[in-house]
Amino acid sequence: MSLYSRIIGTGGFLPESVLTNRDIEDIIDTSDEWIRGRTGIRKRHVVRDGESCSELAEFASRRALEAAGLEPAEIDLIVVATTTPDQIFPSTACLLQRRLDIRGCCAFDVQAVCAGFVYALGVADQFIRAGSARRALVVGAETMSRLLDWQDRATAVLFGDGAGAVVLEADRNPGIISSHLHADGSYVDLLQVPGGIGGDRNEDHYLEMKGNEVFKMSVTTLCRIVDETLKANGMQKSDIDWLVPHQANIRIIRATARKLDLPMDRVVVTVDEHANTSAASIPLAFDVAVRDGRIRRGETVLMEGFGAGFTWGSVLLEY
Ligand code: UT7
């Protein structure tokens, strides 16, 4: 009999400090009206000095473990999706492992930017299906505010910090039904942080984006991944109960919902409250909708994300 990965607990964590659109008006030439109209964002949480990505990951993970009724020691796989690791190495997954005092299990990071969480979930699902892990902690955690040039109004208004986590357990019943992961590295120039180990100029360490081009690619690619996911499973649009999309822009989210013929009350939206938290946005949104009772056991959920690379993907699951 097949093995599936079931989500048995979710958790989210947002840093306490909040920056509203009006707060940003005091820093750069922008307006609450422009930001809300073009993106749907009203506010974002941002880390303070001393707060770290692994700390956000720890708090979200502890909440997910508590919801799952598990002790950290019962986890045998940790996958962290992040673009903003605390250190170049060790991985944020290892830093998280130390914080949770888990020893010996496999732990690694996945770097697929805003598609990071669907990548991490897809990879962890493969471990569980293969029998290589029984209980996995899958986390999306980001401190995107540290990659922003706060003088660049085209990007500074878009992102926020936070972490979301799920605990997966091997089960004979679904579970994750399928995952679909893709990348096309020819689009590097449209969305990137150019700095790296070889770079020595500080200004290379800021996020750069050709927003309009990314927007168009994002809409068409996410519509394609919806078709691919439904076709692979012989499903109809009407079989989807909930869309939990990456939270980059409400206009992109609405376009994907239209593609699925889903009314917006079946779409989990947190972009207004959290802004774009990259790999953290999907697990944060999922946690919100599970905890407020919207997403119920047995319902079919489609998660999808698109990010720099380009990377994109979906995970279809029965909750
Ligand atoms: O998560 C990973 C993937 N990322 C995304 O999916 C983001 C995709 N892109 C977007 O969401 C949108 O492209 C943005 C929200 C970034 C921008 O919206 P847009 O409708 O594509 O606007 P635009 O870049 O074409 O700019 C329109 C105008 C420009 O002025 P002019 O040239 O028309 O006079 C910009 O200078 O808006 C101006 N503008 C701003 N005005 C006020 C750009 N940023 C701002 C700002 N405040 N913050």
Short mmCIF file of C-alpha atoms and ligand atoms in Angstrom, two decimals:
data_model
loop_
_atom_site.label_atom_id
_atom_site.label_comp_id
_atom_site.label_asym_id
_atom_site.label_seq_id
_atom_site.Cartn_x
_atom_site.Cartn_y
_atom_site.Cartn_z
CA MET A 1 0.00 0.00 0.00
CA SER A 2 1.19 3.52 -0.78
CA LEU A 3 2.51 5.83 1.88
CA TYR A 4 1.42 9.45 2.02
CA SER A 5 2.53 12.51 4.02
CA ARG A 6 -0.24 14.02 6.11
CA ILE A 7 -0.05 17.44 7.74
CA ILE A 8 -0.68 16.83 11.44
CA GLY A 9 0.23 20.27 12.81
CA THR A 10 0.75 23.85 11.64
CA GLY A 11 2.37 26.91 13.21
CA GLY A 12 3.22 30.47 12.33
CA PHE A 13 5.21 33.28 13.84
CA LEU A 14 5.51 36.98 12.99
CA PRO A 15 7.97 39.38 14.59
CA GLU A 16 6.31 41.90 16.88
CA SER A 17 7.42 45.05 15.09
CA VAL A 18 4.93 46.26 12.46
CA LEU A 19 5.51 48.72 9.61
CA THR A 20 2.36 50.15 8.04
CA ASN A 21 2.20 51.73 4.59
CA ARG A 22 1.88 55.10 6.35
CA ASP A 23 5.12 54.40 8.25
CA ILE A 24 6.84 53.78 4.90
CA GLU A 25 5.46 57.07 3.54
CA ASP A 26 7.81 58.73 6.06
CA ILE A 27 10.83 56.93 4.56
CA ILE A 28 10.31 57.05 0.78
CA ASP A 29 8.20 58.73 -1.88
CA THR A 30 5.19 56.40 -1.90
CA SER A 31 1.62 56.32 -0.65
CA ASP A 32 -0.67 53.97 1.20
CA GLU A 33 -3.09 54.33 -1.72
CA TRP A 34 -0.48 53.21 -4.31
CA ILE A 35 0.71 50.25 -2.23
CA ARG A 36 -2.80 49.01 -1.43
CA GLY A 37 -4.07 49.57 -4.99
CA ARG A 38 -1.14 47.87 -6.75
CA THR A 39 -0.41 45.06 -4.27
CA GLY A 40 -3.16 44.73 -1.63
CA ILE A 41 -0.55 45.19 1.13
CA ARG A 42 -1.51 47.28 4.20
CA LYS A 43 1.28 46.38 6.59
CA ARG A 44 4.19 44.01 7.20
CA HIS A 45 6.05 42.63 10.21
CA VAL A 46 9.79 43.26 10.33
CA VAL A 47 12.56 41.89 12.51
CA ARG A 48 14.41 44.13 14.94
CA ASP A 49 18.17 44.01 15.47
CA GLY A 50 19.03 40.79 17.26
CA GLU A 51 16.08 38.79 15.87
CA SER A 52 17.06 36.06 13.42
CA CYS A 53 15.56 33.81 10.79
CA SER A 54 16.30 30.67 12.84
CA GLU A 55 14.52 32.25 15.82
CA LEU A 56 11.38 32.92 13.76
CA ALA A 57 11.66 29.34 12.46
CA GLU A 58 11.94 28.02 16.01
CA PHE A 59 8.81 29.80 17.26
CA ALA A 60 6.74 28.67 14.24
CA SER A 61 8.08 25.11 14.61
CA ARG A 62 7.26 24.92 18.31
CA ARG A 63 3.67 25.95 17.53
CA ALA A 64 3.41 23.33 14.76
CA LEU A 65 4.86 20.63 17.04
CA GLU A 66 2.43 21.56 19.80
CA ALA A 67 -0.49 21.39 17.36
CA ALA A 68 0.75 17.96 16.21
CA GLY A 69 1.11 16.77 19.82
CA LEU A 70 4.75 15.82 19.23
CA GLU A 71 8.00 16.40 21.06
CA PRO A 72 10.89 17.78 18.96
CA ALA A 73 12.80 14.49 19.44
CA GLU A 74 10.08 12.66 17.48
CA ILE A 75 11.04 14.52 14.27
CA ASP A 76 13.35 12.63 11.92
CA LEU A 77 13.66 15.15 9.05
CA ILE A 78 13.99 18.95 9.05
CA VAL A 79 13.69 20.94 5.82
CA VAL A 80 13.87 24.74 5.99
CA ALA A 81 13.04 26.89 2.99
CA THR A 82 14.81 30.22 3.27
CA THR A 83 16.51 32.87 1.18
CA THR A 84 17.74 34.75 4.23
CA PRO A 85 19.81 32.31 6.28
CA ASP A 86 21.37 33.59 9.53
CA GLN A 87 24.78 32.48 8.34
CA ILE A 88 26.32 31.25 5.08
CA PHE A 89 26.75 27.98 6.91
CA PRO A 90 25.70 25.93 8.81
CA SER A 91 22.26 25.77 7.25
CA THR A 92 19.31 27.39 9.00
CA ALA A 93 17.92 23.86 9.34
CA CYS A 94 20.92 22.92 11.51
CA LEU A 95 20.59 26.12 13.55
CA LEU A 96 16.92 25.28 14.04
CA GLN A 97 17.82 21.71 14.95
CA ARG A 98 20.11 23.02 17.68
CA ARG A 99 17.44 25.41 18.98
CA LEU A 100 14.98 22.51 19.19
CA ASP A 101 17.63 20.24 20.70
CA ILE A 102 17.05 17.52 18.11
CA ARG A 103 20.12 15.40 17.37
CA GLY A 104 21.07 13.15 14.52
CA CYS A 105 18.21 13.51 12.07
CA CYS A 106 18.69 14.72 8.48
CA ALA A 107 18.43 18.54 8.29
CA PHE A 108 18.98 20.83 5.31
CA ASP A 109 17.88 24.07 3.64
CA VAL A 110 16.08 24.52 0.36
CA GLN A 111 16.73 27.72 -1.59
CA ALA A 112 13.96 28.39 -4.08
CA VAL A 113 13.04 31.90 -2.89
CA CYS A 114 9.26 32.51 -3.03
CA ALA A 115 8.63 28.95 -4.29
CA GLY A 116 10.74 27.66 -1.40
CA PHE A 117 7.94 26.25 0.69
CA VAL A 118 6.33 24.21 -2.10
CA TYR A 119 9.81 22.93 -2.94
CA ALA A 120 10.49 21.99 0.70
CA LEU A 121 7.10 20.30 1.06
CA GLY A 122 7.59 18.40 -2.21
CA VAL A 123 11.05 17.20 -1.14
CA ALA A 124 9.94 16.18 2.37
CA ASP A 125 6.99 14.32 0.84
CA GLN A 126 9.42 12.29 -1.29
CA PHE A 127 11.40 11.29 1.82
CA ILE A 128 8.24 10.12 3.55
CA ARG A 129 6.83 8.27 0.52
CA ALA A 130 10.16 6.48 0.13
CA GLY A 131 10.09 5.42 3.78
CA SER A 132 13.23 7.47 4.58
CA ALA A 133 11.45 9.62 7.18
CA ARG A 134 8.32 9.22 9.29
CA ARG A 135 7.83 12.66 10.80
CA ALA A 136 9.13 15.76 9.06
CA LEU A 137 9.26 19.37 10.15
CA VAL A 138 8.94 21.60 7.07
CA VAL A 139 9.50 25.32 7.59
CA GLY A 140 9.47 28.49 5.52
CA ALA A 141 11.29 31.30 7.34
CA GLU A 142 12.46 34.68 6.09
CA THR A 143 13.90 38.01 7.14
CA MET A 144 13.39 39.66 3.73
CA SER A 145 13.52 43.16 5.26
CA ARG A 146 17.30 42.69 5.54
CA LEU A 147 17.64 42.30 1.77
CA LEU A 148 15.81 45.52 0.97
CA ASP A 149 17.22 48.83 -0.16
CA TRP A 150 14.98 51.11 1.89
CA GLN A 151 15.53 53.89 -0.66
CA ASP A 152 14.11 51.79 -3.54
CA ARG A 153 10.36 52.35 -3.50
CA ALA A 154 9.82 49.72 -6.21
CA THR A 155 10.83 46.91 -3.83
CA ALA A 156 10.92 48.23 -0.24
CA VAL A 157 7.13 48.34 0.06
CA LEU A 158 6.57 44.74 -1.00
CA PHE A 159 8.16 42.43 1.57
CA GLY A 160 7.84 41.35 5.19
CA ASP A 161 9.34 38.89 7.68
CA GLY A 162 7.93 35.79 9.34
CA ALA A 163 7.92 32.01 9.52
CA GLY A 164 5.45 29.20 9.03
CA ALA A 165 5.82 25.48 9.67
CA VAL A 166 4.03 22.18 9.19
CA VAL A 167 4.64 18.75 10.68
CA LEU A 168 4.19 15.87 8.24
CA GLU A 169 3.60 12.27 9.27
CA ALA A 170 3.63 9.08 7.19
CA ASP A 171 0.11 7.73 6.75
CA ARG A 172 -1.73 5.18 4.62
CA ASN A 173 -4.32 7.87 3.76
CA PRO A 174 -3.66 11.08 1.79
CA GLY A 175 -2.09 13.47 2.53
CA ILE A 176 -0.14 15.18 -0.08
CA ILE A 177 -1.54 13.97 -3.38
CA SER A 178 1.09 15.41 -5.71
CA SER A 179 3.75 18.08 -6.01
CA HIS A 180 4.93 19.78 -9.20
CA LEU A 181 8.23 21.67 -9.10
CA HIS A 182 9.90 23.65 -11.87
CA ALA A 183 12.70 26.13 -12.51
CA ASP A 184 14.06 28.16 -15.41
CA GLY A 185 17.37 29.83 -14.64
CA SER A 186 17.31 31.98 -17.77
CA TYR A 187 15.27 34.59 -15.88
CA VAL A 188 17.88 35.32 -13.20
CA ASP A 189 18.15 38.99 -14.23
CA LEU A 190 14.51 39.82 -13.55
CA LEU A 191 14.60 39.15 -9.81
CA GLN A 192 17.78 38.72 -7.81
CA VAL A 193 20.17 39.72 -5.08
CA PRO A 194 23.39 39.83 -7.13
CA GLY A 195 25.83 39.71 -4.21
CA GLY A 196 27.38 36.45 -3.13
CA ILE A 197 30.62 34.99 -1.89
CA GLY A 198 32.48 36.53 -4.86
CA GLY A 199 30.89 39.98 -4.46
CA ASP A 200 32.51 42.62 -2.31
CA ARG A 201 30.24 45.62 -2.75
CA ASN A 202 27.53 46.14 -0.17
CA GLU A 203 25.04 47.50 -2.68
CA ASP A 204 25.07 44.08 -4.40
CA HIS A 205 23.32 42.65 -1.39
CA TYR A 206 19.97 44.31 -2.10
CA LEU A 207 17.00 42.77 -3.82
CA GLU A 208 16.50 43.97 -7.42
CA MET A 209 13.35 43.31 -9.41
CA LYS A 210 11.85 44.21 -12.77
CA GLY A 211 8.43 44.11 -11.15
CA ASN A 212 6.23 44.42 -14.17
CA GLU A 213 7.93 41.59 -16.08
CA VAL A 214 7.92 39.36 -13.01
CA PHE A 215 4.22 40.13 -12.56
CA LYS A 216 3.30 39.00 -16.08
CA MET A 217 5.40 35.82 -15.91
CA SER A 218 4.00 35.02 -12.51
CA VAL A 219 0.36 35.20 -13.68
CA THR A 220 0.86 33.07 -16.80
CA THR A 221 3.09 30.52 -15.06
CA LEU A 222 0.77 30.07 -12.08
CA CYS A 223 -2.20 29.57 -14.40
CA ARG A 224 -0.19 26.86 -16.19
CA ILE A 225 0.71 25.09 -12.94
CA VAL A 226 -2.98 24.98 -12.00
CA ASP A 227 -3.73 23.14 -15.28
CA GLU A 228 -0.74 20.82 -14.82
CA THR A 229 -1.76 19.89 -11.27
CA LEU A 230 -5.40 19.20 -12.12
CA LYS A 231 -4.51 17.21 -15.24
CA ALA A 232 -1.93 15.07 -13.42
CA ASN A 233 -4.60 13.99 -10.96
CA GLY A 234 -7.55 13.75 -13.35
CA MET A 235 -9.32 16.42 -11.31
CA GLN A 236 -11.69 19.25 -12.18
CA LYS A 237 -11.46 22.85 -10.95
CA SER A 238 -14.52 22.17 -8.82
CA ASP A 239 -12.58 19.50 -6.87
CA ILE A 240 -10.45 22.20 -5.22
CA ASP A 241 -11.86 23.49 -1.92
CA TRP A 242 -9.10 25.96 -1.05
CA LEU A 243 -6.35 27.88 -2.80
CA VAL A 244 -3.42 28.82 -0.55
CA PRO A 245 -1.24 30.87 -2.88
CA HIS A 246 2.11 32.55 -2.40
CA GLN A 247 1.29 36.03 -1.15
CA ALA A 248 3.11 38.45 -3.45
CA ASN A 249 0.33 40.58 -4.86
CA ILE A 250 -3.46 40.44 -4.54
CA ARG A 251 -3.80 40.97 -8.30
CA ILE A 252 -1.74 37.84 -9.02
CA ILE A 253 -3.77 35.90 -6.44
CA ARG A 254 -7.06 37.03 -8.00
CA ALA A 255 -5.87 35.98 -11.47
CA THR A 256 -5.07 32.45 -10.22
CA ALA A 257 -8.41 32.23 -8.41
CA ARG A 258 -10.20 33.26 -11.62
CA LYS A 259 -8.33 30.52 -13.49
CA LEU A 260 -9.72 28.02 -10.97
CA ASP A 261 -13.22 29.60 -11.05
CA LEU A 262 -12.82 29.89 -7.28
CA PRO A 263 -14.63 32.69 -5.44
CA MET A 264 -12.27 34.78 -3.30
CA ASP A 265 -13.84 33.41 -0.11
CA ARG A 266 -12.19 30.04 -0.96
CA VAL A 267 -8.79 31.71 -1.30
CA VAL A 268 -6.62 32.33 1.76
CA VAL A 269 -5.31 35.88 1.61
CA THR A 270 -2.76 37.28 4.07
CA VAL A 271 -0.83 39.60 1.76
CA ASP A 272 -2.72 42.56 3.25
CA GLU A 273 -1.43 41.77 6.75
CA HIS A 274 1.95 40.10 6.10
CA ALA A 275 3.10 41.47 2.68
CA ASN A 276 5.35 39.10 0.71
CA THR A 277 7.25 36.94 3.19
CA SER A 278 8.78 34.80 0.40
CA ALA A 279 9.11 31.14 1.48
CA ALA A 280 7.16 31.85 4.68
CA SER A 281 4.03 33.17 3.00
CA ILE A 282 2.27 29.89 2.15
CA PRO A 283 2.76 28.12 5.51
CA LEU A 284 1.82 31.34 7.35
CA ALA A 285 -1.39 31.66 5.30
CA PHE A 286 -2.16 27.95 5.69
CA ASP A 287 -1.69 28.16 9.47
CA VAL A 288 -4.02 31.17 9.71
CA ALA A 289 -6.81 29.36 7.80
CA VAL A 290 -6.39 26.09 9.72
CA ARG A 291 -6.43 27.84 13.09
CA ASP A 292 -9.45 30.04 12.32
CA GLY A 293 -11.35 26.92 11.23
CA ARG A 294 -11.73 27.74 7.54
CA ILE A 295 -9.71 24.79 6.23
CA ARG A 296 -11.13 21.54 7.64
CA ARG A 297 -10.00 17.92 7.65
CA GLY A 298 -10.81 16.14 4.41
CA GLU A 299 -10.81 19.28 2.26
CA THR A 300 -8.66 19.58 -0.86
CA VAL A 301 -6.08 22.35 -0.84
CA LEU A 302 -3.94 23.68 -3.68
CA MET A 303 -0.76 25.53 -2.71
CA GLU A 304 1.21 27.34 -5.41
CA GLY A 305 4.24 29.61 -5.51
CA PHE A 306 6.41 31.52 -7.94
CA GLY A 307 9.75 33.16 -7.25
CA ALA A 308 13.19 34.21 -8.38
CA GLY A 309 15.12 31.85 -10.61
CA PHE A 310 12.45 31.56 -11.86
CA THR A 311 11.23 28.77 -9.63
CA TRP A 312 7.62 27.72 -9.37
CA GLY A 313 5.50 24.85 -8.21
CA SER A 314 2.39 23.51 -6.57
CA VAL A 315 1.40 21.02 -3.90
CA LEU A 316 -2.05 19.43 -3.96
CA LEU A 317 -3.18 17.87 -0.70
CA GLU A 318 -6.09 16.53 1.23
CA TYR A 319 -5.93 18.12 4.66
O1 UT7 B 1 7.28 36.95 -4.86
C1 UT7 B 1 8.13 36.80 -5.94
C2 UT7 B 1 7.55 37.33 -7.14
N1 UT7 B 1 7.32 38.75 -7.05
C3 UT7 B 1 6.20 39.23 -7.51
O2 UT7 B 1 5.35 38.46 -7.86
C4 UT7 B 1 6.04 40.71 -7.67
C5 UT7 B 1 5.53 40.97 -9.05
N2 UT7 B 1 5.34 42.36 -9.40
C6 UT7 B 1 4.39 43.14 -8.84
O3 UT7 B 1 3.70 42.76 -7.93
C7 UT7 B 1 4.16 44.51 -9.45
O4 UT7 B 1 4.85 44.59 -10.68
C8 UT7 B 1 4.58 45.68 -8.54
C9 UT7 B 1 3.61 45.79 -7.39
C10 UT7 B 1 5.98 45.47 -8.06
C11 UT7 B 1 4.50 47.00 -9.32
O5 UT7 B 1 3.22 47.18 -9.88
P1 UT7 B 1 3.07 47.58 -11.41
O6 UT7 B 1 1.64 47.74 -11.66
O7 UT7 B 1 3.79 46.53 -12.20
O8 UT7 B 1 3.78 48.99 -11.46
P2 UT7 B 1 5.05 49.47 -12.31
O9 UT7 B 1 6.28 48.82 -11.81
O10 UT7 B 1 4.74 49.33 -13.77
O11 UT7 B 1 5.09 51.00 -11.93
C12 UT7 B 1 3.99 51.85 -12.20
C13 UT7 B 1 4.32 53.25 -11.68
C14 UT7 B 1 5.69 53.76 -12.10
O12 UT7 B 1 5.57 55.14 -12.37
P3 UT7 B 1 5.43 55.68 -13.90
O13 UT7 B 1 6.68 55.21 -14.58
O14 UT7 B 1 4.19 55.05 -14.44
O15 UT7 B 1 5.35 57.16 -13.69
C15 UT7 B 1 6.54 53.57 -10.88
O16 UT7 B 1 7.60 54.51 -10.80
O17 UT7 B 1 4.33 53.25 -10.25
C16 UT7 B 1 5.55 53.84 -9.79
N3 UT7 B 1 5.92 53.20 -8.53
C17 UT7 B 1 5.52 53.64 -7.32
N4 UT7 B 1 4.77 54.68 -6.96
C18 UT7 B 1 4.52 54.86 -5.66
C19 UT7 B 1 6.67 52.09 -8.32
N5 UT7 B 1 6.75 51.80 -7.02
C20 UT7 B 1 6.05 52.76 -6.38
C21 UT7 B 1 5.76 52.99 -5.03
N6 UT7 B 1 4.99 54.05 -4.71
N7 UT7 B 1 6.20 52.18 -4.03
#
